Amino acid sequence: MDNDKQALATDELTILPLNHNWYQKLASNFEIIQPYLDKLDTDEFEINDLKNKFDDISEKINIYEANMQAIVNILSNYDVPIAIVDSKVVDTTKEGE
């Protein structure tokens, strides 16, 4: 996309009659606008891609946390002194035991 600002010919679109020059200006407007529309499409694709990656990571974290909780629950059933505290597996035995 060009950093040079190009002026749209919209201020002249109300002039009648609509001659060939008017149509050329209208076409020129679309040529100016098209790169910005293309960039919007690209940005939207990138945003959707990032959202999908975030959703995948969130799902993996949820699965990991559920698996970790299941392991802690199983080990607790066998009197293994562990628990999940602040998203970390910790030993629940008191010192000196």
PDB file of C-alpha atoms in Angstrom:
ATOM      1  CA  MET A   1       0.000   0.000   0.000  1.00  0.00           C
ATOM      2  CA  ASP A   2       1.286   3.433  -0.886  1.00  0.00           C
ATOM      3  CA  ASN A   3       1.856   5.863   1.999  1.00  0.00           C
ATOM      4  CA  ASP A   4       1.063   8.788  -0.314  1.00  0.00           C
ATOM      5  CA  LYS A   5      -2.432  10.012   0.419  1.00  0.00           C
ATOM      6  CA  GLN A   6      -4.520  10.113  -2.702  1.00  0.00           C
ATOM      7  CA  ALA A   7      -7.644  12.227  -2.828  1.00  0.00           C
ATOM      8  CA  LEU A   8     -10.910  10.644  -3.798  1.00  0.00           C
ATOM      9  CA  ALA A   9     -12.953  12.380  -6.459  1.00  0.00           C
ATOM     10  CA  THR A  10     -16.139  12.172  -4.418  1.00  0.00           C
ATOM     11  CA  ASP A  11     -16.531  15.933  -4.234  1.00  0.00           C
ATOM     12  CA  GLU A  12     -17.114  15.952  -7.971  1.00  0.00           C
ATOM     13  CA  LEU A  13     -19.532  13.036  -8.195  1.00  0.00           C
ATOM     14  CA  THR A  14     -22.600  15.260  -8.099  1.00  0.00           C
ATOM     15  CA  ILE A  15     -21.675  17.077 -11.311  1.00  0.00           C
ATOM     16  CA  LEU A  16     -24.035  16.367 -14.182  1.00  0.00           C
ATOM     17  CA  PRO A  17     -23.975  15.216 -16.899  1.00  0.00           C
ATOM     18  CA  LEU A  18     -22.134  12.001 -16.098  1.00  0.00           C
ATOM     19  CA  ASN A  19     -19.508  11.957 -18.801  1.00  0.00           C
ATOM     20  CA  HIS A  20     -16.510   9.718 -19.500  1.00  0.00           C
ATOM     21  CA  ASN A  21     -14.270  11.839 -17.247  1.00  0.00           C
ATOM     22  CA  TRP A  22     -16.651  11.207 -14.337  1.00  0.00           C
ATOM     23  CA  TYR A  23     -16.476   7.454 -14.877  1.00  0.00           C
ATOM     24  CA  GLN A  24     -12.669   7.610 -14.963  1.00  0.00           C
ATOM     25  CA  LYS A  25     -12.673   9.429 -11.620  1.00  0.00           C
ATOM     26  CA  LEU A  26     -15.040   6.860 -10.163  1.00  0.00           C
ATOM     27  CA  ALA A  27     -12.784   4.032 -11.357  1.00  0.00           C
ATOM     28  CA  SER A  28      -9.816   5.877  -9.872  1.00  0.00           C
ATOM     29  CA  ASN A  29     -11.619   5.938  -6.506  1.00  0.00           C
ATOM     30  CA  PHE A  30     -11.866   2.154  -6.575  1.00  0.00           C
ATOM     31  CA  GLU A  31      -8.184   1.858  -7.453  1.00  0.00           C
ATOM     32  CA  ILE A  32      -7.340   3.997  -4.413  1.00  0.00           C
ATOM     33  CA  ILE A  33      -9.646   2.036  -2.100  1.00  0.00           C
ATOM     34  CA  GLN A  34      -8.765  -1.516  -3.265  1.00  0.00           C
ATOM     35  CA  PRO A  35      -5.375  -1.842  -1.459  1.00  0.00           C
ATOM     36  CA  TYR A  36      -7.038  -0.863   1.820  1.00  0.00           C
ATOM     37  CA  LEU A  37      -9.781  -3.445   1.300  1.00  0.00           C
ATOM     38  CA  ASP A  38      -7.124  -6.072   0.547  1.00  0.00           C
ATOM     39  CA  LYS A  39      -5.287  -5.165   3.767  1.00  0.00           C
ATOM     40  CA  LEU A  40      -8.512  -5.508   5.749  1.00  0.00           C
ATOM     41  CA  ASP A  41      -9.001  -9.007   4.329  1.00  0.00           C
ATOM     42  CA  THR A  42      -5.424  -9.941   5.265  1.00  0.00           C
ATOM     43  CA  ASP A  43      -5.787  -8.516   8.778  1.00  0.00           C
ATOM     44  CA  GLU A  44      -9.059 -10.380   9.289  1.00  0.00           C
ATOM     45  CA  PHE A  45      -7.417 -13.650   8.200  1.00  0.00           C
ATOM     46  CA  GLU A  46      -4.522 -13.087  10.611  1.00  0.00           C
ATOM     47  CA  ILE A  47      -6.894 -12.255  13.478  1.00  0.00           C
ATOM     48  CA  ASN A  48      -8.943 -15.400  12.814  1.00  0.00           C
ATOM     49  CA  ASP A  49      -5.745 -17.458  12.691  1.00  0.00           C
ATOM     50  CA  LEU A  50      -4.597 -16.042  16.056  1.00  0.00           C
ATOM     51  CA  LYS A  51      -8.035 -16.658  17.568  1.00  0.00           C
ATOM     52  CA  ASN A  52      -7.947 -20.291  16.407  1.00  0.00           C
ATOM     53  CA  LYS A  53      -4.473 -20.749  17.897  1.00  0.00           C
ATOM     54  CA  PHE A  54      -5.625 -19.192  21.179  1.00  0.00           C
ATOM     55  CA  ASP A  55      -8.682 -21.466  21.260  1.00  0.00           C
ATOM     56  CA  ASP A  56      -6.457 -24.519  20.625  1.00  0.00           C
ATOM     57  CA  ILE A  57      -4.067 -23.526  23.416  1.00  0.00           C
ATOM     58  CA  SER A  58      -6.964 -22.854  25.806  1.00  0.00           C
ATOM     59  CA  GLU A  59      -8.424 -26.270  25.057  1.00  0.00           C
ATOM     60  CA  LYS A  60      -5.054 -27.952  25.646  1.00  0.00           C
ATOM     61  CA  ILE A  61      -4.652 -26.120  28.966  1.00  0.00           C
ATOM     62  CA  ASN A  62      -8.139 -27.230  30.049  1.00  0.00           C
ATOM     63  CA  ILE A  63      -7.334 -30.846  29.135  1.00  0.00           C
ATOM     64  CA  TYR A  64      -3.994 -30.638  30.970  1.00  0.00           C
ATOM     65  CA  GLU A  65      -5.665 -29.235  34.102  1.00  0.00           C
ATOM     66  CA  ALA A  66      -8.402 -31.881  34.010  1.00  0.00           C
ATOM     67  CA  ASN A  67      -5.814 -34.652  33.594  1.00  0.00           C
ATOM     68  CA  MET A  68      -3.708 -33.261  36.438  1.00  0.00           C
ATOM     69  CA  GLN A  69      -6.755 -33.101  38.703  1.00  0.00           C
ATOM     70  CA  ALA A  70      -7.654 -36.698  37.808  1.00  0.00           C
ATOM     71  CA  ILE A  71      -4.124 -37.865  38.676  1.00  0.00           C
ATOM     72  CA  VAL A  72      -4.206 -36.010  42.005  1.00  0.00           C
ATOM     73  CA  ASN A  73      -7.616 -37.515  42.784  1.00  0.00           C
ATOM     74  CA  ILE A  74      -6.374 -41.044  42.027  1.00  0.00           C
ATOM     75  CA  LEU A  75      -3.245 -40.602  44.119  1.00  0.00           C
ATOM     76  CA  SER A  76      -5.269 -39.074  46.971  1.00  0.00           C
ATOM     77  CA  ASN A  77      -7.399 -42.225  46.994  1.00  0.00           C
ATOM     78  CA  TYR A  78      -4.187 -44.125  47.774  1.00  0.00           C
ATOM     79  CA  ASP A  79      -3.331 -41.699  50.579  1.00  0.00           C
ATOM     80  CA  VAL A  80      -0.568 -39.972  48.636  1.00  0.00           C
ATOM     81  CA  PRO A  81      -0.328 -36.564  50.310  1.00  0.00           C
ATOM     82  CA  ILE A  82      -0.667 -34.242  47.311  1.00  0.00           C
ATOM     83  CA  ALA A  83      -3.085 -31.574  46.211  1.00  0.00           C
ATOM     84  CA  ILE A  84      -3.379 -28.859  43.604  1.00  0.00           C
ATOM     85  CA  VAL A  85      -2.767 -25.422  45.074  1.00  0.00           C
ATOM     86  CA  ASP A  86      -2.574 -22.330  42.835  1.00  0.00           C
ATOM     87  CA  SER A  87      -2.486 -24.599  39.761  1.00  0.00           C
ATOM     88  CA  LYS A  88       0.519 -26.513  41.120  1.00  0.00           C
ATOM     89  CA  VAL A  89       0.775 -30.014  42.524  1.00  0.00           C
ATOM     90  CA  VAL A  90       2.084 -29.761  46.079  1.00  0.00           C
ATOM     91  CA  ASP A  91       3.025 -32.184  48.833  1.00  0.00           C
ATOM     92  CA  THR A  92       0.493 -31.842  51.658  1.00  0.00           C
ATOM     93  CA  THR A  93       2.495 -33.608  54.341  1.00  0.00           C
ATOM     94  CA  LYS A  94       3.568 -31.411  57.209  1.00  0.00           C
ATOM     95  CA  GLU A  95       7.273 -31.198  57.887  1.00  0.00           C
ATOM     96  CA  GLY A  96       8.406 -33.570  60.594  1.00  0.00           C
ATOM     97  CA  GLU A  97       5.908 -36.303  59.769  1.00  0.00           C
TER      98      GLU A  97
END
